[in-house]
Amino acid sequence: MNPVPATAGPVERNGVFMSDKKLKVIVAGLGRIAWQYHLPEIVKHPNFELLAVADPLAERLEEARTAFNVPHTYETFDAMLAHEPKANLLVLTSPTCFHPRQAIAAMERGLDVFCEKPLANSLEDAETMVAAMKRLGRKLMVYQPHRVRPETLALLDVLNSGLLGEVFMVRRVCSRYSRRNDWQSLLEFGGGMLNNYGAHFIDQFMYLFGQAPYRPASCELRRVVSSGDADDVAKITLVSGNGVIGEIDINMASVINDNSWTVWGSRGAAVLKSDAWQVTYIRPEDIP
């Protein structure tokens, strides 16, 4: 086997990308998304070294010490940032309302930031974070994993095949009954299904069909069964610069489960059913 040149960058071995650089990571917030997604990936990857976590709940910190062998735990974000000078990456999984201050504080200390979606509660706050990134020369990344989900990658193959012709409309539906009572149900913390699932589905649409500039979007929000004051029903309509219509229906007050996705093109359509795409199309030579 030929040796890999030093300038070759990350190398994939057994499905894991290896690099000479090990990122020293701190994590802010030990809610579900950190516990089920970020922390397991950090501790199993050889190029990450978990230095510390921060969360206001002492019992959660104790659980993290046991479950993930965390060297240092802090009850406040500021204490963690002050006492971990070797860190070079912050994984920001705290509620959305804390993102701007914590991200900017980390970048001012020389850290890059991997931030949970959505980036912020408002466009003004998001622009402030981006401006700080540019001013400080840091990286500010947003966690958008739905771009690489199997159904997204499979649909990308269908679109690239040209079988559907010119796509003109897309409809994404996510409905079930879920009466939340956590911070995601409260507006003051940045909760609501527009910010939660909506951030994923809008990003999927823009990734697959988006061509700037976008026309002004329309959005109807309702709170139906949520224990808090944030929306649990959202109807979003988007139109990309090349005219593709996108309809996103999110309904957490539905006793009928529906997780469907339909893409219409000039020569066919694709429907996501039972985690598989069903494609129906007509060949150009068969059109009367």
mmCIF file of C-alpha atoms in Angstrom:
data_model
loop_
_atom_site.group_PDB
_atom_site.id
_atom_site.type_symbol
_atom_site.label_atom_id
_atom_site.label_comp_id
_atom_site.label_asym_id
_atom_site.label_seq_id
_atom_site.Cartn_x
_atom_site.Cartn_y
_atom_site.Cartn_z
ATOM 1 C CA MET A 1 0.000 0.000 0.000
ATOM 2 C CA ASN A 2 1.335 3.431 -0.915
ATOM 3 C CA PRO A 3 1.744 5.872 1.978
ATOM 4 C CA VAL A 4 -0.710 8.765 2.097
ATOM 5 C CA PRO A 5 0.971 12.137 1.498
ATOM 6 C CA ALA A 6 0.906 14.522 4.448
ATOM 7 C CA THR A 7 -1.053 17.032 2.383
ATOM 8 C CA ALA A 8 -3.826 14.586 1.496
ATOM 9 C CA GLY A 9 -6.150 15.754 4.290
ATOM 10 C CA PRO A 10 -8.561 13.474 6.187
ATOM 11 C CA VAL A 11 -8.403 9.772 5.343
ATOM 12 C CA GLU A 12 -11.367 7.400 5.620
ATOM 13 C CA ARG A 13 -10.707 4.194 7.538
ATOM 14 C CA ASN A 14 -13.523 1.756 8.276
ATOM 15 C CA GLY A 15 -16.112 4.450 7.667
ATOM 16 C CA VAL A 16 -14.426 6.992 9.978
ATOM 17 C CA PHE A 17 -12.500 9.999 8.697
ATOM 18 C CA MET A 18 -9.095 10.264 10.348
ATOM 19 C CA SER A 19 -6.951 13.380 10.638
ATOM 20 C CA ASP A 20 -3.740 14.376 12.379
ATOM 21 C CA LYS A 21 -5.635 17.092 14.241
ATOM 22 C CA LYS A 22 -7.691 16.247 17.309
ATOM 23 C CA LEU A 23 -10.432 18.745 18.132
ATOM 24 C CA LYS A 24 -10.805 19.539 21.821
ATOM 25 C CA VAL A 25 -14.534 19.917 22.412
ATOM 26 C CA ILE A 26 -16.761 21.502 25.034
ATOM 27 C CA VAL A 27 -20.549 21.074 24.991
ATOM 28 C CA ALA A 28 -23.121 23.583 26.264
ATOM 29 C CA GLY A 29 -26.474 22.041 27.217
ATOM 30 C CA LEU A 30 -27.290 18.413 28.040
ATOM 31 C CA GLY A 31 -30.800 18.104 26.629
ATOM 32 C CA ARG A 32 -32.085 15.380 24.336
ATOM 33 C CA ILE A 33 -30.231 16.507 21.206
ATOM 34 C CA ALA A 34 -26.843 16.547 22.945
ATOM 35 C CA TRP A 35 -27.490 13.329 24.845
ATOM 36 C CA GLN A 36 -28.779 11.241 21.949
ATOM 37 C CA TYR A 37 -26.860 12.705 19.009
ATOM 38 C CA HIS A 38 -23.843 14.907 19.694
ATOM 39 C CA LEU A 39 -22.196 13.347 22.758
ATOM 40 C CA PRO A 40 -22.242 9.739 21.456
ATOM 41 C CA GLU A 41 -20.627 10.877 18.191
ATOM 42 C CA ILE A 42 -18.006 12.983 19.964
ATOM 43 C CA VAL A 43 -16.829 10.256 22.336
ATOM 44 C CA LYS A 44 -16.632 7.526 19.670
ATOM 45 C CA HIS A 45 -14.730 9.546 17.040
ATOM 46 C CA PRO A 46 -10.916 9.382 17.334
ATOM 47 C CA ASN A 47 -10.451 12.982 16.192
ATOM 48 C CA PHE A 48 -12.544 14.476 18.998
ATOM 49 C CA GLU A 49 -11.516 14.865 22.628
ATOM 50 C CA LEU A 50 -14.351 15.764 24.987
ATOM 51 C CA LEU A 51 -13.019 18.171 27.613
ATOM 52 C CA ALA A 52 -16.127 19.409 29.433
ATOM 53 C CA VAL A 53 -19.885 19.895 29.459
ATOM 54 C CA ALA A 54 -22.095 22.574 31.017
ATOM 55 C CA ASP A 55 -25.675 22.299 32.234
ATOM 56 C CA PRO A 56 -27.570 23.923 35.157
ATOM 57 C CA LEU A 57 -28.857 20.551 36.440
ATOM 58 C CA ALA A 58 -26.409 18.911 38.841
ATOM 59 C CA GLU A 59 -27.982 15.471 38.393
ATOM 60 C CA ARG A 60 -27.582 15.709 34.624
ATOM 61 C CA LEU A 61 -23.900 16.547 35.038
ATOM 62 C CA GLU A 62 -23.469 13.483 37.226
ATOM 63 C CA GLU A 63 -25.162 11.351 34.571
ATOM 64 C CA ALA A 64 -22.790 12.768 31.944
ATOM 65 C CA ARG A 65 -19.753 11.877 34.044
ATOM 66 C CA THR A 66 -20.959 8.291 34.223
ATOM 67 C CA ALA A 67 -22.362 7.850 30.707
ATOM 68 C CA PHE A 68 -19.681 9.678 28.696
ATOM 69 C CA ASN A 69 -16.696 9.778 31.051
ATOM 70 C CA VAL A 70 -16.591 13.584 30.944
ATOM 71 C CA PRO A 71 -13.438 14.945 32.624
ATOM 72 C CA HIS A 72 -14.936 18.284 33.740
ATOM 73 C CA THR A 73 -18.505 19.474 34.336
ATOM 74 C CA TYR A 74 -19.823 22.984 35.002
ATOM 75 C CA GLU A 75 -23.172 24.375 36.071
ATOM 76 C CA THR A 76 -22.722 27.522 33.949
ATOM 77 C CA PHE A 77 -21.520 28.123 30.413
ATOM 78 C CA ASP A 78 -19.325 31.060 31.486
ATOM 79 C CA ALA A 79 -17.478 28.936 34.043
ATOM 80 C CA MET A 80 -16.777 26.264 31.443
ATOM 81 C CA LEU A 81 -15.505 28.791 28.921
ATOM 82 C CA ALA A 82 -13.243 30.417 31.511
ATOM 83 C CA HIS A 83 -11.730 27.162 32.802
ATOM 84 C CA GLU A 84 -11.165 25.298 29.533
ATOM 85 C CA PRO A 85 -8.475 27.301 27.682
ATOM 86 C CA LYS A 86 -7.380 24.297 25.598
ATOM 87 C CA ALA A 87 -10.789 23.952 23.919
ATOM 88 C CA ASN A 88 -11.007 24.839 20.225
ATOM 89 C CA LEU A 89 -14.589 23.776 19.407
ATOM 90 C CA LEU A 90 -17.884 24.553 21.144
ATOM 91 C CA VAL A 91 -20.848 22.290 20.362
ATOM 92 C CA LEU A 92 -23.771 24.552 21.199
ATOM 93 C CA THR A 93 -26.868 22.552 22.148
ATOM 94 C CA SER A 94 -28.482 24.929 24.620
ATOM 95 C CA PRO A 95 -31.965 26.408 23.959
ATOM 96 C CA THR A 96 -32.066 28.739 20.950
ATOM 97 C CA CYS A 97 -32.418 31.914 23.037
ATOM 98 C CA PHE A 98 -28.874 31.406 24.406
ATOM 99 C CA HIS A 99 -27.172 30.833 21.044
ATOM 100 C CA PRO A 100 -26.134 34.415 20.151
ATOM 101 C CA ARG A 101 -24.432 35.283 23.436
ATOM 102 C CA GLN A 102 -22.769 31.914 23.931
ATOM 103 C CA ALA A 103 -21.586 31.580 20.328
ATOM 104 C CA ILE A 104 -20.092 35.067 20.234
ATOM 105 C CA ALA A 105 -18.420 34.614 23.635
ATOM 106 C CA ALA A 106 -16.835 31.365 22.425
ATOM 107 C CA MET A 107 -15.620 32.902 19.168
ATOM 108 C CA GLU A 108 -14.116 35.815 21.097
ATOM 109 C CA ARG A 109 -12.120 33.230 23.074
ATOM 110 C CA GLY A 110 -10.809 31.737 19.824
ATOM 111 C CA LEU A 111 -13.179 28.769 19.509
ATOM 112 C CA ASP A 112 -15.074 27.628 16.443
ATOM 113 C CA VAL A 113 -18.777 26.913 17.016
ATOM 114 C CA PHE A 114 -20.960 24.011 15.869
ATOM 115 C CA CYS A 115 -24.472 25.286 16.610
ATOM 116 C CA GLU A 116 -27.777 23.453 16.818
ATOM 117 C CA LYS A 117 -30.510 24.724 14.533
ATOM 118 C CA PRO A 118 -32.040 27.224 14.363
ATOM 119 C CA LEU A 119 -29.118 29.595 14.615
ATOM 120 C CA ALA A 120 -31.090 32.230 16.535
ATOM 121 C CA ASN A 121 -34.575 33.475 17.382
ATOM 122 C CA SER A 122 -34.376 36.420 14.981
ATOM 123 C CA LEU A 123 -32.674 37.478 11.771
ATOM 124 C CA GLU A 124 -31.035 40.368 13.650
ATOM 125 C CA ASP A 125 -29.420 37.978 16.160
ATOM 126 C CA ALA A 126 -28.303 35.617 13.388
ATOM 127 C CA GLU A 127 -26.698 38.479 11.460
ATOM 128 C CA THR A 128 -24.905 39.592 14.640
ATOM 129 C CA MET A 129 -23.473 36.092 15.044
ATOM 130 C CA VAL A 130 -22.342 35.954 11.409
ATOM 131 C CA ALA A 131 -20.764 39.404 11.696
ATOM 132 C CA ALA A 132 -18.818 38.250 14.762
ATOM 133 C CA MET A 133 -17.663 35.153 12.886
ATOM 134 C CA LYS A 134 -16.296 37.285 10.049
ATOM 135 C CA ARG A 135 -14.754 39.870 12.369
ATOM 136 C CA LEU A 136 -13.022 37.246 14.519
ATOM 137 C CA GLY A 137 -12.051 34.902 11.685
ATOM 138 C CA ARG A 138 -13.790 31.890 13.248
ATOM 139 C CA LYS A 139 -16.046 29.135 11.898
ATOM 140 C CA LEU A 140 -19.766 29.181 12.743
ATOM 141 C CA MET A 141 -21.499 25.992 11.563
ATOM 142 C CA VAL A 142 -25.168 24.997 11.808
ATOM 143 C CA TYR A 143 -26.229 21.393 12.430
ATOM 144 C CA GLN A 144 -28.468 20.446 9.475
ATOM 145 C CA PRO A 145 -28.294 16.624 9.330
ATOM 146 C CA HIS A 146 -31.369 16.198 7.134
ATOM 147 C CA ARG A 147 -29.242 17.079 4.104
ATOM 148 C CA VAL A 148 -27.526 13.698 4.413
ATOM 149 C CA ARG A 149 -30.455 11.556 5.541
ATOM 150 C CA PRO A 150 -31.048 8.489 3.303
ATOM 151 C CA GLU A 151 -34.326 9.825 1.874
ATOM 152 C CA THR A 152 -32.632 13.117 0.920
ATOM 153 C CA LEU A 153 -29.698 11.416 -0.796
ATOM 154 C CA ALA A 154 -32.011 8.977 -2.596
ATOM 155 C CA LEU A 155 -34.196 11.838 -3.826
ATOM 156 C CA LEU A 156 -31.099 13.674 -5.022
ATOM 157 C CA ASP A 157 -30.294 10.642 -7.186
ATOM 158 C CA VAL A 158 -33.844 10.648 -8.577
ATOM 159 C CA LEU A 159 -33.624 14.371 -9.399
ATOM 160 C CA ASN A 160 -30.216 13.964 -11.049
ATOM 161 C CA SER A 161 -31.556 11.114 -13.196
ATOM 162 C CA GLY A 162 -33.941 13.528 -14.937
ATOM 163 C CA LEU A 163 -36.828 11.022 -14.771
ATOM 164 C CA LEU A 164 -39.206 13.600 -13.287
ATOM 165 C CA GLY A 165 -38.500 16.265 -15.866
ATOM 166 C CA GLU A 166 -38.671 19.816 -14.559
ATOM 167 C CA VAL A 167 -39.778 19.871 -10.904
ATOM 168 C CA PHE A 168 -42.467 22.460 -10.237
ATOM 169 C CA MET A 169 -43.963 21.558 -6.832
ATOM 170 C CA VAL A 170 -42.987 19.792 -3.607
ATOM 171 C CA ARG A 171 -45.093 18.890 -0.563
ATOM 172 C CA ARG A 172 -43.642 17.722 2.760
ATOM 173 C CA VAL A 173 -46.010 16.525 5.511
ATOM 174 C CA CYS A 174 -45.181 15.629 9.100
ATOM 175 C CA SER A 175 -48.151 15.016 11.392
ATOM 176 C CA ARG A 176 -48.809 13.098 14.597
ATOM 177 C CA TYR A 177 -50.085 13.786 18.106
ATOM 178 C CA SER A 178 -47.425 15.191 20.445
ATOM 179 C CA ARG A 179 -48.310 17.373 23.430
ATOM 180 C CA ARG A 180 -44.964 18.822 24.450
ATOM 181 C CA ASN A 181 -44.256 20.510 27.777
ATOM 182 C CA ASP A 182 -40.498 21.149 27.536
ATOM 183 C CA TRP A 183 -38.640 24.322 26.547
ATOM 184 C CA GLN A 184 -39.474 23.619 22.893
ATOM 185 C CA SER A 185 -43.099 24.490 23.732
ATOM 186 C CA LEU A 186 -42.235 28.022 24.935
ATOM 187 C CA LEU A 187 -41.736 31.060 22.701
ATOM 188 C CA GLU A 188 -39.354 32.829 25.087
ATOM 189 C CA PHE A 189 -36.784 30.053 24.585
ATOM 190 C CA GLY A 190 -37.217 29.828 20.808
ATOM 191 C CA GLY A 191 -39.602 26.884 20.822
ATOM 192 C CA GLY A 192 -42.291 25.947 18.324
ATOM 193 C CA MET A 193 -42.473 23.608 15.373
ATOM 194 C CA LEU A 194 -41.496 26.262 12.837
ATOM 195 C CA ASN A 195 -38.118 26.583 14.584
ATOM 196 C CA ASN A 196 -37.880 22.874 15.333
ATOM 197 C CA TYR A 197 -38.955 20.615 12.453
ATOM 198 C CA GLY A 198 -39.507 23.579 10.150
ATOM 199 C CA ALA A 199 -35.812 24.455 10.225
ATOM 200 C CA HIS A 200 -34.994 20.954 8.946
ATOM 201 C CA PHE A 201 -37.658 20.798 6.236
ATOM 202 C CA ILE A 202 -37.016 24.314 4.927
ATOM 203 C CA ASP A 203 -33.302 23.528 4.728
ATOM 204 C CA GLN A 204 -34.063 20.283 2.859
ATOM 205 C CA PHE A 205 -36.146 22.177 0.322
ATOM 206 C CA MET A 206 -33.492 24.851 -0.188
ATOM 207 C CA TYR A 207 -30.750 22.225 -0.505
ATOM 208 C CA LEU A 208 -32.620 20.150 -3.108
ATOM 209 C CA PHE A 209 -34.653 22.715 -5.028
ATOM 210 C CA GLY A 210 -33.515 26.136 -3.911
ATOM 211 C CA GLN A 211 -32.267 28.700 -6.295
ATOM 212 C CA ALA A 212 -31.933 32.254 -5.044
ATOM 213 C CA PRO A 213 -33.456 34.735 -4.798
ATOM 214 C CA TYR A 214 -36.477 33.395 -2.896
ATOM 215 C CA ARG A 215 -39.812 35.114 -3.025
ATOM 216 C CA PRO A 216 -41.285 36.212 0.336
ATOM 217 C CA ALA A 217 -42.518 33.109 2.172
ATOM 218 C CA SER A 218 -45.916 32.738 3.786
ATOM 219 C CA CYS A 219 -46.402 31.006 7.098
ATOM 220 C CA GLU A 220 -49.438 30.264 9.281
ATOM 221 C CA LEU A 221 -48.808 29.157 12.862
ATOM 222 C CA ARG A 222 -51.224 27.731 15.448
ATOM 223 C CA ARG A 223 -50.982 26.466 19.019
ATOM 224 C CA VAL A 224 -53.536 23.678 19.390
ATOM 225 C CA VAL A 225 -52.584 21.087 22.037
ATOM 226 C CA SER A 226 -49.128 22.199 23.194
ATOM 227 C CA SER A 227 -48.747 22.815 26.924
ATOM 228 C CA GLY A 228 -46.815 26.011 26.200
ATOM 229 C CA ASP A 229 -47.484 29.083 24.074
ATOM 230 C CA ALA A 230 -45.421 28.130 21.009
ATOM 231 C CA ASP A 231 -46.829 26.791 17.741
ATOM 232 C CA ASP A 232 -47.406 23.068 17.272
ATOM 233 C CA VAL A 233 -49.001 23.496 13.826
ATOM 234 C CA ALA A 234 -47.226 25.252 10.957
ATOM 235 C CA LYS A 235 -48.121 25.711 7.272
ATOM 236 C CA ILE A 236 -45.210 27.098 5.246
ATOM 237 C CA THR A 237 -45.210 28.010 1.553
ATOM 238 C CA LEU A 238 -41.972 28.770 -0.286
ATOM 239 C CA VAL A 239 -41.188 29.618 -3.906
ATOM 240 C CA SER A 240 -37.589 29.326 -5.084
ATOM 241 C CA GLY A 241 -35.951 31.626 -7.570
ATOM 242 C CA ASN A 242 -36.492 29.092 -10.368
ATOM 243 C CA GLY A 243 -40.201 28.813 -9.547
ATOM 244 C CA VAL A 244 -40.409 25.566 -7.556
ATOM 245 C CA ILE A 245 -43.334 25.736 -5.106
ATOM 246 C CA GLY A 246 -42.703 24.211 -1.698
ATOM 247 C CA GLU A 247 -45.455 23.360 0.783
ATOM 248 C CA ILE A 248 -44.464 22.226 4.286
ATOM 249 C CA ASP A 249 -47.212 21.021 6.629
ATOM 250 C CA ILE A 250 -46.260 20.306 10.255
ATOM 251 C CA ASN A 251 -49.067 19.199 12.554
ATOM 252 C CA MET A 252 -48.390 17.918 16.075
ATOM 253 C CA ALA A 253 -52.111 18.002 16.917
ATOM 254 C CA SER A 254 -53.127 15.239 14.528
ATOM 255 C CA VAL A 255 -54.442 11.826 15.546
ATOM 256 C CA ILE A 256 -53.544 10.641 12.038
ATOM 257 C CA ASN A 257 -49.850 9.931 11.498
ATOM 258 C CA ASP A 258 -48.471 11.109 8.169
ATOM 259 C CA ASN A 259 -44.834 11.423 7.186
ATOM 260 C CA SER A 260 -45.120 11.800 3.429
ATOM 261 C CA TRP A 261 -43.149 13.653 0.802
ATOM 262 C CA THR A 262 -44.285 14.214 -2.781
ATOM 263 C CA VAL A 263 -42.324 15.762 -5.640
ATOM 264 C CA TRP A 264 -44.074 16.656 -8.891
ATOM 265 C CA GLY A 265 -42.238 17.147 -12.177
ATOM 266 C CA SER A 266 -43.252 17.784 -15.778
ATOM 267 C CA ARG A 267 -42.844 14.078 -16.668
ATOM 268 C CA GLY A 268 -43.491 12.274 -13.396
ATOM 269 C CA ALA A 269 -43.732 12.281 -9.611
ATOM 270 C CA ALA A 270 -41.915 10.751 -6.655
ATOM 271 C CA VAL A 271 -43.621 9.778 -3.398
ATOM 272 C CA LEU A 272 -41.892 8.748 -0.174
ATOM 273 C CA LYS A 273 -43.699 5.713 1.268
ATOM 274 C CA SER A 274 -42.448 3.475 4.080
ATOM 275 C CA ASP A 275 -38.948 4.981 3.875
ATOM 276 C CA ALA A 276 -38.654 4.258 0.131
ATOM 277 C CA TRP A 277 -39.215 6.477 -2.899
ATOM 278 C CA GLN A 278 -41.833 5.351 -5.413
ATOM 279 C CA VAL A 279 -41.207 7.001 -8.780
ATOM 280 C CA THR A 280 -43.795 7.138 -11.569
ATOM 281 C CA TYR A 281 -42.776 8.747 -14.855
ATOM 282 C CA ILE A 282 -43.366 8.817 -18.607
ATOM 283 C CA ARG A 283 -40.595 8.709 -21.186
ATOM 284 C CA PRO A 284 -40.369 11.738 -23.474
ATOM 285 C CA GLU A 285 -40.769 9.541 -26.571
ATOM 286 C CA ASP A 286 -44.063 8.150 -25.205
ATOM 287 C CA ILE A 287 -45.737 11.544 -24.701
ATOM 288 C CA PRO A 288 -48.512 11.949 -27.365
#
